[in-house]
PDB file of C-alpha atoms in Angstrom:
ATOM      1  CA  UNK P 442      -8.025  30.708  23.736  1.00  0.00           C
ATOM      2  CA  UNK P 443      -7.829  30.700  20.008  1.00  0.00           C
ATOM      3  CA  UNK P 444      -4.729  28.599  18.846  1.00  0.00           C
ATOM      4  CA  UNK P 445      -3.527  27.571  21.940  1.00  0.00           C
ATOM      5  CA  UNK P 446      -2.298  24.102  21.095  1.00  0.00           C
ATOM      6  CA  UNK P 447      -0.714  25.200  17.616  1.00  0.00           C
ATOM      7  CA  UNK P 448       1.811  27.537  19.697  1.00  0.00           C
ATOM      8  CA  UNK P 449       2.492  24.955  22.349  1.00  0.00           C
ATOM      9  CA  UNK P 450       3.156  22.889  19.151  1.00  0.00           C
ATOM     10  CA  UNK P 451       5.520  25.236  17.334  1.00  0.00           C
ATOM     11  CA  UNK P 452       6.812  26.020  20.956  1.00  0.00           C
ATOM     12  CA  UNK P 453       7.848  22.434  21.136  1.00  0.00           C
ATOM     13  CA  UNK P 454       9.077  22.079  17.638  1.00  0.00           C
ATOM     14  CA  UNK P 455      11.598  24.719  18.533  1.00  0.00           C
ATOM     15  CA  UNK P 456      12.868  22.812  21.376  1.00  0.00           C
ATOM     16  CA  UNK P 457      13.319  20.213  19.467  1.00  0.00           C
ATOM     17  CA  UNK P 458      15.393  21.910  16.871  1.00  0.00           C
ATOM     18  CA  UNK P 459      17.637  23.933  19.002  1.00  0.00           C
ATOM     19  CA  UNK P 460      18.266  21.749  22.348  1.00  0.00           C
ATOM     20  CA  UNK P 461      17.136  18.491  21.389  1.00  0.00           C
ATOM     21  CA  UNK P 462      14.671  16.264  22.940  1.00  0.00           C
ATOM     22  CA  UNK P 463      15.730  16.030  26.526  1.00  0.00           C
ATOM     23  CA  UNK P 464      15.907  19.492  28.035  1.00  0.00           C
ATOM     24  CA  UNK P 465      15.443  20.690  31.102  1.00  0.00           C
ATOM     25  CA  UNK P 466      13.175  23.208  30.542  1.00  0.00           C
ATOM     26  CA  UNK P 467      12.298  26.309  33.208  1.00  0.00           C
ATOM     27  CA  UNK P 468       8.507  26.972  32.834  1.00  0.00           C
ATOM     28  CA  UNK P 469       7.941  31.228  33.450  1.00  0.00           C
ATOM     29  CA  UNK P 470       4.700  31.822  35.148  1.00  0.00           C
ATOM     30  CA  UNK P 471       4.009  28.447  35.186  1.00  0.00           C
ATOM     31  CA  UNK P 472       0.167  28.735  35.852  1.00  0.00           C
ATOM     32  CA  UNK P 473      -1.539  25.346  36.297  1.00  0.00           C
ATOM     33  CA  UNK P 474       1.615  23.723  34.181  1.00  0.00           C
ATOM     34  CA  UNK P 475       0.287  23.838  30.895  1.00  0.00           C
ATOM     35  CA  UNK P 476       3.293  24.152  29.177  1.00  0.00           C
ATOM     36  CA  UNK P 477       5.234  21.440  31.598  1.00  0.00           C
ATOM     37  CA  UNK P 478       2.392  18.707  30.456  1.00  0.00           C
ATOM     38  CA  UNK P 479       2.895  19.067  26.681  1.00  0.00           C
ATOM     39  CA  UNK P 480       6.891  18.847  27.476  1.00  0.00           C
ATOM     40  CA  UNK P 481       6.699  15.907  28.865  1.00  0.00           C
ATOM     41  CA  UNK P 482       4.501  14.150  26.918  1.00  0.00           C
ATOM     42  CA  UNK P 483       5.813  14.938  23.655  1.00  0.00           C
ATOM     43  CA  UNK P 484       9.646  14.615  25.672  1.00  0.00           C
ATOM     44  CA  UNK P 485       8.984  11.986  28.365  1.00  0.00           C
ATOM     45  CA  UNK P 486      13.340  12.795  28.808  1.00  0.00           C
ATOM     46  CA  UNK P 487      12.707  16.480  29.866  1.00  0.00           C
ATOM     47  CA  UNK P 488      12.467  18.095  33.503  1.00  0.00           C
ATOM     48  CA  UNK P 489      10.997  20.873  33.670  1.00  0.00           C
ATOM     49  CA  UNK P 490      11.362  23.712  36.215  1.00  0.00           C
ATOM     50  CA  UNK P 491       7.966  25.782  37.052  1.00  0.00           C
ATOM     51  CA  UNK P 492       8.125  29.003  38.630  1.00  0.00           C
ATOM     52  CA  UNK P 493       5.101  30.875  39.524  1.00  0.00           C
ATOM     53  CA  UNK P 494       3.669  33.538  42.533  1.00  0.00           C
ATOM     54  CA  UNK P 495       0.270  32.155  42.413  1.00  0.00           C
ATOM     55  CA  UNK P 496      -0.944  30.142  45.108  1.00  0.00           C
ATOM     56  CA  UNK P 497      -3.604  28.307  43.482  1.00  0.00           C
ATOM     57  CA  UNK P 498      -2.508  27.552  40.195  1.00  0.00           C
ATOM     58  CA  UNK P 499       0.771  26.104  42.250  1.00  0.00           C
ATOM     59  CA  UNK P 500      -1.602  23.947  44.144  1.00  0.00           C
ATOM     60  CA  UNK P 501      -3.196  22.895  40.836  1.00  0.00           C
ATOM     61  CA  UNK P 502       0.232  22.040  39.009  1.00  0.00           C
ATOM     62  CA  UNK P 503       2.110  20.061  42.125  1.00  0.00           C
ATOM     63  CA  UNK P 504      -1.546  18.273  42.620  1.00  0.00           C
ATOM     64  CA  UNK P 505      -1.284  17.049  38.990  1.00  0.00           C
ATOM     65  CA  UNK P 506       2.631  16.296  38.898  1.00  0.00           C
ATOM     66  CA  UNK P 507       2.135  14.410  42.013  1.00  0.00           C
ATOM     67  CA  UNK P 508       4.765  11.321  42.106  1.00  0.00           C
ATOM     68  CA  UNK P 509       6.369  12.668  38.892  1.00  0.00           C
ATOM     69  CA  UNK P 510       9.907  13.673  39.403  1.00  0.00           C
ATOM     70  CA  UNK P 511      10.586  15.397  36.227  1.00  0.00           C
ATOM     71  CA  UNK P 512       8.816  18.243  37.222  1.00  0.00           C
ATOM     72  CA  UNK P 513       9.276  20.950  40.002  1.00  0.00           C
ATOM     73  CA  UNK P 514       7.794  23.798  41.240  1.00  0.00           C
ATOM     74  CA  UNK P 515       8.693  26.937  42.631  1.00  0.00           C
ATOM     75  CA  UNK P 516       6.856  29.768  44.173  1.00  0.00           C
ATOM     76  CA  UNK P 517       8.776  32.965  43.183  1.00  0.00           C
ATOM     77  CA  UNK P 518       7.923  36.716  42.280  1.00  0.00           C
ATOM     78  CA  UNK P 519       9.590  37.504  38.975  1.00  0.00           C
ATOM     79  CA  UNK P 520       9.262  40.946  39.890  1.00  0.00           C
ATOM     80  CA  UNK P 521      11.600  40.165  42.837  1.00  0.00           C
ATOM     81  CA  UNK P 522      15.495  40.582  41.672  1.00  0.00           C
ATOM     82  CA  UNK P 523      16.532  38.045  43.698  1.00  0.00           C
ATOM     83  CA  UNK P 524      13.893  34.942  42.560  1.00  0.00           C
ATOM     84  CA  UNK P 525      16.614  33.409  40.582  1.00  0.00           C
ATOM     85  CA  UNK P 526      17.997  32.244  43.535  1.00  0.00           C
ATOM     86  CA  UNK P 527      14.794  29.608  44.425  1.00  0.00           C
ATOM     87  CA  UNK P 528      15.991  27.740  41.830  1.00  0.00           C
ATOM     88  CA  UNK P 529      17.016  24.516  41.910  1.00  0.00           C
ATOM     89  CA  UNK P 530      19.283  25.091  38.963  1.00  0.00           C
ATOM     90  CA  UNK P 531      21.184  28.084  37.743  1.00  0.00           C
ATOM     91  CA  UNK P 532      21.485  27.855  34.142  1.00  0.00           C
ATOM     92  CA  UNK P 533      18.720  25.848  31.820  1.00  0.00           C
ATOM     93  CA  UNK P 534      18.358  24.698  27.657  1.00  0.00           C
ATOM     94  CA  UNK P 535      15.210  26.267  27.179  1.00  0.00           C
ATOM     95  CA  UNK P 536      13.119  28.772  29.475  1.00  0.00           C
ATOM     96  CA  UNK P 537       9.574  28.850  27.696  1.00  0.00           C
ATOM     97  CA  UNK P 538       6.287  31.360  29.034  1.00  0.00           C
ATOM     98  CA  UNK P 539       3.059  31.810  27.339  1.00  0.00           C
ATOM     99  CA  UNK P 540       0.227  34.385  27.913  1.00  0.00           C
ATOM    100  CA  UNK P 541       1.410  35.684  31.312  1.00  0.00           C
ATOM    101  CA  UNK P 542       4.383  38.266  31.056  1.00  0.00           C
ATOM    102  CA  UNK P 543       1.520  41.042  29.768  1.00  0.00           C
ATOM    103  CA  UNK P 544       1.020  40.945  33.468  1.00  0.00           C
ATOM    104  CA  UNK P 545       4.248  43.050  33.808  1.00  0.00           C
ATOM    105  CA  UNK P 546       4.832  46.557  32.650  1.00  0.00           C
ATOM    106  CA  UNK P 547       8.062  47.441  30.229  1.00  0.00           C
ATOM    107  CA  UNK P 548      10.448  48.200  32.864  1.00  0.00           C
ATOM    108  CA  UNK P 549      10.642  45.121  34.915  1.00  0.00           C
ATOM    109  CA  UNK P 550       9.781  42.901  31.969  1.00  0.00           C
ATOM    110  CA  UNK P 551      13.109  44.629  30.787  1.00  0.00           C
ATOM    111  CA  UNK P 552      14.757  43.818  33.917  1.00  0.00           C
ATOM    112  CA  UNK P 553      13.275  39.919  33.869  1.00  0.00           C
ATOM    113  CA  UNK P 554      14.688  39.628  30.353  1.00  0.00           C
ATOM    114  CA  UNK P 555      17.922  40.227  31.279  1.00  0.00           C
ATOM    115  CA  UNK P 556      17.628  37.564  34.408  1.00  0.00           C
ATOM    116  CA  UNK P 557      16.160  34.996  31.517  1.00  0.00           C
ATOM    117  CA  UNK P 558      19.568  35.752  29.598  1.00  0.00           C
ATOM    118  CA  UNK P 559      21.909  34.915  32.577  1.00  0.00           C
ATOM    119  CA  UNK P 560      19.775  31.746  33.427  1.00  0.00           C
ATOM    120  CA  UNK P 561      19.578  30.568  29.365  1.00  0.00           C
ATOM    121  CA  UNK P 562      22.966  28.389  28.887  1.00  0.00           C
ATOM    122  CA  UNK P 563      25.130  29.111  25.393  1.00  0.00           C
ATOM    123  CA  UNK P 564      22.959  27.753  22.683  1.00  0.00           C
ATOM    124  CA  UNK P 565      20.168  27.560  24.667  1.00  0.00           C
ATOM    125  CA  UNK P 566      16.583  29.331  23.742  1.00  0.00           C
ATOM    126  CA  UNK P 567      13.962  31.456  25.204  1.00  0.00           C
ATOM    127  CA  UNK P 568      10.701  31.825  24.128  1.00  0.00           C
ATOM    128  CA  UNK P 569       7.050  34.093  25.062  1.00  0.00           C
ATOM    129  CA  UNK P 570       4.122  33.264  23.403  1.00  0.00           C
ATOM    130  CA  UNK P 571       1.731  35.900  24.441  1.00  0.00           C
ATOM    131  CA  UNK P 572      -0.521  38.701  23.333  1.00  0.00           C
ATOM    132  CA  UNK P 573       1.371  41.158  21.322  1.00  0.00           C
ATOM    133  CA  UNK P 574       0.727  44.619  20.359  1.00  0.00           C
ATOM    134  CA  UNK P 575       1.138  46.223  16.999  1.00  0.00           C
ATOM    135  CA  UNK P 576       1.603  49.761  15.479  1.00  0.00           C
ATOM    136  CA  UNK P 577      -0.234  50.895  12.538  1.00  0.00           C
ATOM    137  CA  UNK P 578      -3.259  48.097  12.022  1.00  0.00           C
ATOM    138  CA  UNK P 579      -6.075  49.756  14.285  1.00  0.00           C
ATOM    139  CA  UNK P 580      -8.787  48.550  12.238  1.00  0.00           C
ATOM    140  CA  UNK P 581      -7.492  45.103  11.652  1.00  0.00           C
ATOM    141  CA  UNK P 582      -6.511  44.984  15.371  1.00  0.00           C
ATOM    142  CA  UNK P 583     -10.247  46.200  16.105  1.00  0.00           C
ATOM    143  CA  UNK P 584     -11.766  43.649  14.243  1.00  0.00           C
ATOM    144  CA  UNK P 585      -9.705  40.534  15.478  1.00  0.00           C
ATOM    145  CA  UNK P 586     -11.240  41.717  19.034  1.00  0.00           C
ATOM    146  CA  UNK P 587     -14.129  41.728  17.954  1.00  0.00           C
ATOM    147  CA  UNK P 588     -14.368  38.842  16.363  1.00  0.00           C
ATOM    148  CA  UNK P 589     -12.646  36.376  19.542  1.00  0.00           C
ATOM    149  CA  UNK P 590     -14.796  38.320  22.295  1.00  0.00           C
ATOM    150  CA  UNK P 591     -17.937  36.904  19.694  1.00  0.00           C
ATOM    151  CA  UNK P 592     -16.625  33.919  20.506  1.00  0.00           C
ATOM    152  CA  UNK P 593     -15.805  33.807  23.745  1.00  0.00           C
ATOM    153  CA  UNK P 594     -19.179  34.908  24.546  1.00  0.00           C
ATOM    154  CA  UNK P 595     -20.315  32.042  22.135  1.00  0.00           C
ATOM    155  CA  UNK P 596     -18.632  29.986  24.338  1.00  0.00           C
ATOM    156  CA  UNK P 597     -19.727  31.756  27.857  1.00  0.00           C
ATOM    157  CA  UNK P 598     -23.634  30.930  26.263  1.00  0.00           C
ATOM    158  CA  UNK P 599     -22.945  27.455  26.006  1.00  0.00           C
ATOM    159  CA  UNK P 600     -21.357  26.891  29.173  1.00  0.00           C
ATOM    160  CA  UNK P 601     -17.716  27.841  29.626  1.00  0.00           C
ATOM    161  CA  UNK P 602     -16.407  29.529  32.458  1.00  0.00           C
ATOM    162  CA  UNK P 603     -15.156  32.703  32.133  1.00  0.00           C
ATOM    163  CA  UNK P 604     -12.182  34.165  33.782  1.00  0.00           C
ATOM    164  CA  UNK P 605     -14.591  35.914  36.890  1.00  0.00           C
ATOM    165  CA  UNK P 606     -16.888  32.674  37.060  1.00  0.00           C
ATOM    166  CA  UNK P 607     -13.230  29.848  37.096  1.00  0.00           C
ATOM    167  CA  UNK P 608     -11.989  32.093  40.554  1.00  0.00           C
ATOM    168  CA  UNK P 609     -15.022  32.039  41.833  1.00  0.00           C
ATOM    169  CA  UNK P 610     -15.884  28.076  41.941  1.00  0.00           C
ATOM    170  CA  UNK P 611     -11.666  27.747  42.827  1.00  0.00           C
ATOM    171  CA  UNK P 612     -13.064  29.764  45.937  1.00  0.00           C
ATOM    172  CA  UNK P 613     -15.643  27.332  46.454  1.00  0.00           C
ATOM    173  CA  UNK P 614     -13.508  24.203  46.853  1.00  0.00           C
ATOM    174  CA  UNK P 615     -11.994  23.024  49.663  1.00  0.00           C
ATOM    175  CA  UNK P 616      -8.155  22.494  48.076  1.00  0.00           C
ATOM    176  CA  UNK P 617      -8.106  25.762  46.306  1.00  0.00           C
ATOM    177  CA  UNK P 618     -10.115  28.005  48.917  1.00  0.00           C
ATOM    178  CA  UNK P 619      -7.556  29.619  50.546  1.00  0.00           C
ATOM    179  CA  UNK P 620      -4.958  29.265  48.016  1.00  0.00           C
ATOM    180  CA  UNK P 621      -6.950  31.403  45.817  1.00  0.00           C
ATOM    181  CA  UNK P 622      -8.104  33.728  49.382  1.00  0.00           C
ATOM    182  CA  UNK P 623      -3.938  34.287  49.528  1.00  0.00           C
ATOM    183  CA  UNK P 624      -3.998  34.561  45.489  1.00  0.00           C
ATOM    184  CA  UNK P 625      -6.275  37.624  45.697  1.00  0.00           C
ATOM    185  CA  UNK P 626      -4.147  39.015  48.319  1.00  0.00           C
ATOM    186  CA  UNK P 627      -1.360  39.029  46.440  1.00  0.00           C
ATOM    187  CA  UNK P 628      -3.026  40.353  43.167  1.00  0.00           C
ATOM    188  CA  UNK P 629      -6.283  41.854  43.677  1.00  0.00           C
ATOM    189  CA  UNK P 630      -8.226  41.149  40.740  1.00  0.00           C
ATOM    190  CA  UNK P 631      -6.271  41.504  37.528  1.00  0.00           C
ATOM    191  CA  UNK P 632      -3.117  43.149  37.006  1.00  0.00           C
ATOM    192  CA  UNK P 633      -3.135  45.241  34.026  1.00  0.00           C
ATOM    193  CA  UNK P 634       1.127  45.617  32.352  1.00  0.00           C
ATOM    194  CA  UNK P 635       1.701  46.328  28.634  1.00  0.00           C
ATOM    195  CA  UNK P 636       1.858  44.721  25.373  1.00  0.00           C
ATOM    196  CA  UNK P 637       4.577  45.504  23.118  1.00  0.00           C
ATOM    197  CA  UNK P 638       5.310  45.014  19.723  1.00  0.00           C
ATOM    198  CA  UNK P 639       7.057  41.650  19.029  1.00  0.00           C
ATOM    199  CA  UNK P 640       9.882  44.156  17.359  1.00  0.00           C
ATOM    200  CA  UNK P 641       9.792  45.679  21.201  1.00  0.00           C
ATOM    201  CA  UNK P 642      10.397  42.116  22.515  1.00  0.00           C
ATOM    202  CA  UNK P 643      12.834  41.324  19.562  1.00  0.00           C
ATOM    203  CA  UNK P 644      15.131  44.568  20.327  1.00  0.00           C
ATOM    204  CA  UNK P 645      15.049  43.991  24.111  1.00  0.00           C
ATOM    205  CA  UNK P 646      16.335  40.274  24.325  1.00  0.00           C
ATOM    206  CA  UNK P 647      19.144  40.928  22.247  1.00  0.00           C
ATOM    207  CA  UNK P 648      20.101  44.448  24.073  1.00  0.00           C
ATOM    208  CA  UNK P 649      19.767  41.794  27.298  1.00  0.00           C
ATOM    209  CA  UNK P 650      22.064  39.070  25.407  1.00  0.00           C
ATOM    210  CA  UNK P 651      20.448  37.260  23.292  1.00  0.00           C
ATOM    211  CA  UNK P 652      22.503  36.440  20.025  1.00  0.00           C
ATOM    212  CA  UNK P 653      19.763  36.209  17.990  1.00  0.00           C
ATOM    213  CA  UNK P 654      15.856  36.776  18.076  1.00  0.00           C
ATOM    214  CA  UNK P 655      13.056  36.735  16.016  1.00  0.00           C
ATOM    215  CA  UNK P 656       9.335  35.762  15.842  1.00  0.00           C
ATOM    216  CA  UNK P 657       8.398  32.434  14.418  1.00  0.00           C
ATOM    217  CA  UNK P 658       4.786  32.463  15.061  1.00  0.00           C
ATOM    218  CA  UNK P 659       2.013  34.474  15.126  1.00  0.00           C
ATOM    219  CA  UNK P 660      -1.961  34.289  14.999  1.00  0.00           C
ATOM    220  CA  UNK P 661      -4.052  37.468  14.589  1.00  0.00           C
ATOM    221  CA  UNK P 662      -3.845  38.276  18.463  1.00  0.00           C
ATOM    222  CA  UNK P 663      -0.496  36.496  19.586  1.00  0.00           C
ATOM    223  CA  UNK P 664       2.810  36.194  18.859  1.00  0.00           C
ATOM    224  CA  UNK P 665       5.489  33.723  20.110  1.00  0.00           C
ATOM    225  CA  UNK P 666       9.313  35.141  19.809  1.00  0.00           C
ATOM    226  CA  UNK P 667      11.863  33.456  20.250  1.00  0.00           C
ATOM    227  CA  UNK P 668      15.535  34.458  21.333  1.00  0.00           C
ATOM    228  CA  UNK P 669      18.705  32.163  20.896  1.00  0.00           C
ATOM    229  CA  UNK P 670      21.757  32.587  23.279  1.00  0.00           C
TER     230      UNK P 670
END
């Protein structure tokens, strides 16, 4: 994924800035804990919170936090009004996500935004690094696709796994085989939600109760916003 570290760096940086250096931290759609790891390396004072409905990537992240008590995990279905409630804590500094809410169409990502605003504390920060629409640019937004699927199959020709070919050896191994069985029962293949502007995003966290909002970031396909409380 093009620029991947750079947003988990400017991600971080924000932390920093707003909340300080020892947060505790709830990480959205965890995944495999991507985002957890660079908190607490960069903050070895953090905790972080994940939350995620996948199986296997659940398996992966408490396999790799193993014997690490800053970090938790929670299996949870954002979609789910009542998933707050698996939390171990009810309000947190900073709730950070990256590339997974496009999963979720504009209505419940609506809904989630206003469940990230009741679990963000005063003065505490959200932020969504993910792929982000825009209106007006077909061309240039035709081109940037272009030119990262040239080299993501660059990459696929010289070995990388691609997103088909990573499920398919987790399906192969005996930890993840039927965490990722139960995985595709819960999701099929690949859900397909929306991508809205980063003004979308903008307007909706402050209509849920964000004070402020705004994006800091951006490379030609992503965008991270950020919303303070």
């Amino acid at each position: 994924m093009p620029d991947r570290e750079e947003r988990f760096r400017v991600m971080l940086d924000m932390v920093e800035a707003l909340v300080g250096p020892e947060p505790r931290v709830l990480d959205l759609a965890c995944g495999t804990g991507s985002i957890t790891d660079r908190l607490l390396r960069r903050f070895p004072g953090a905790t972080s919170t994940g939350v995620d409905l996948d199986p296997a990537l659940l398996a992966i992240a408490r396999g790799y936090f193993a014997g690490d008590e800053r970090a938790s995990f929670v299996a949870a279905d954002l979609k789910d009004p009542g998933w707050t409630r698996a939390l171990p804590h009810s309000s947190y500094d900073a709730v950070l996500t990256a590339t997974a809410l496009h999963w979720l169409h504009a209505d419940p990502l609506t809904e989630l935004y206003g469940r990230i605003a009741g679990l963000t504390r005063d003065g505490g920060v959200f932020m969504n690094a993910d792929h982000m629409a825009h209106e007006g640019t077909p061309r240039i937004d035709a081109a940037e696709r272009a030119h990262r699927h040239a080299g993501m199959d660059r990459a696929k020709a010289a070995g990388a796994l691609d997103w088909e070919q990573w499920w398919a050896k987790a399906a192969e191994d005996p930890a993840l085989a039927e965490p990722t069985a139960e995985r595709y029962r819960i999701y099929g293949s690949h859900a397909d939600g929306d991508m809205p502007s980063p003004d979308w995003h903008v307007r909706t966290l402050l209509a849920a109760g964000f004070g402020e909002a705004r994006a800091v970031w951006a490379s030609p396909s992503d965008t991270l916003v950020l919303a303070l409380k």
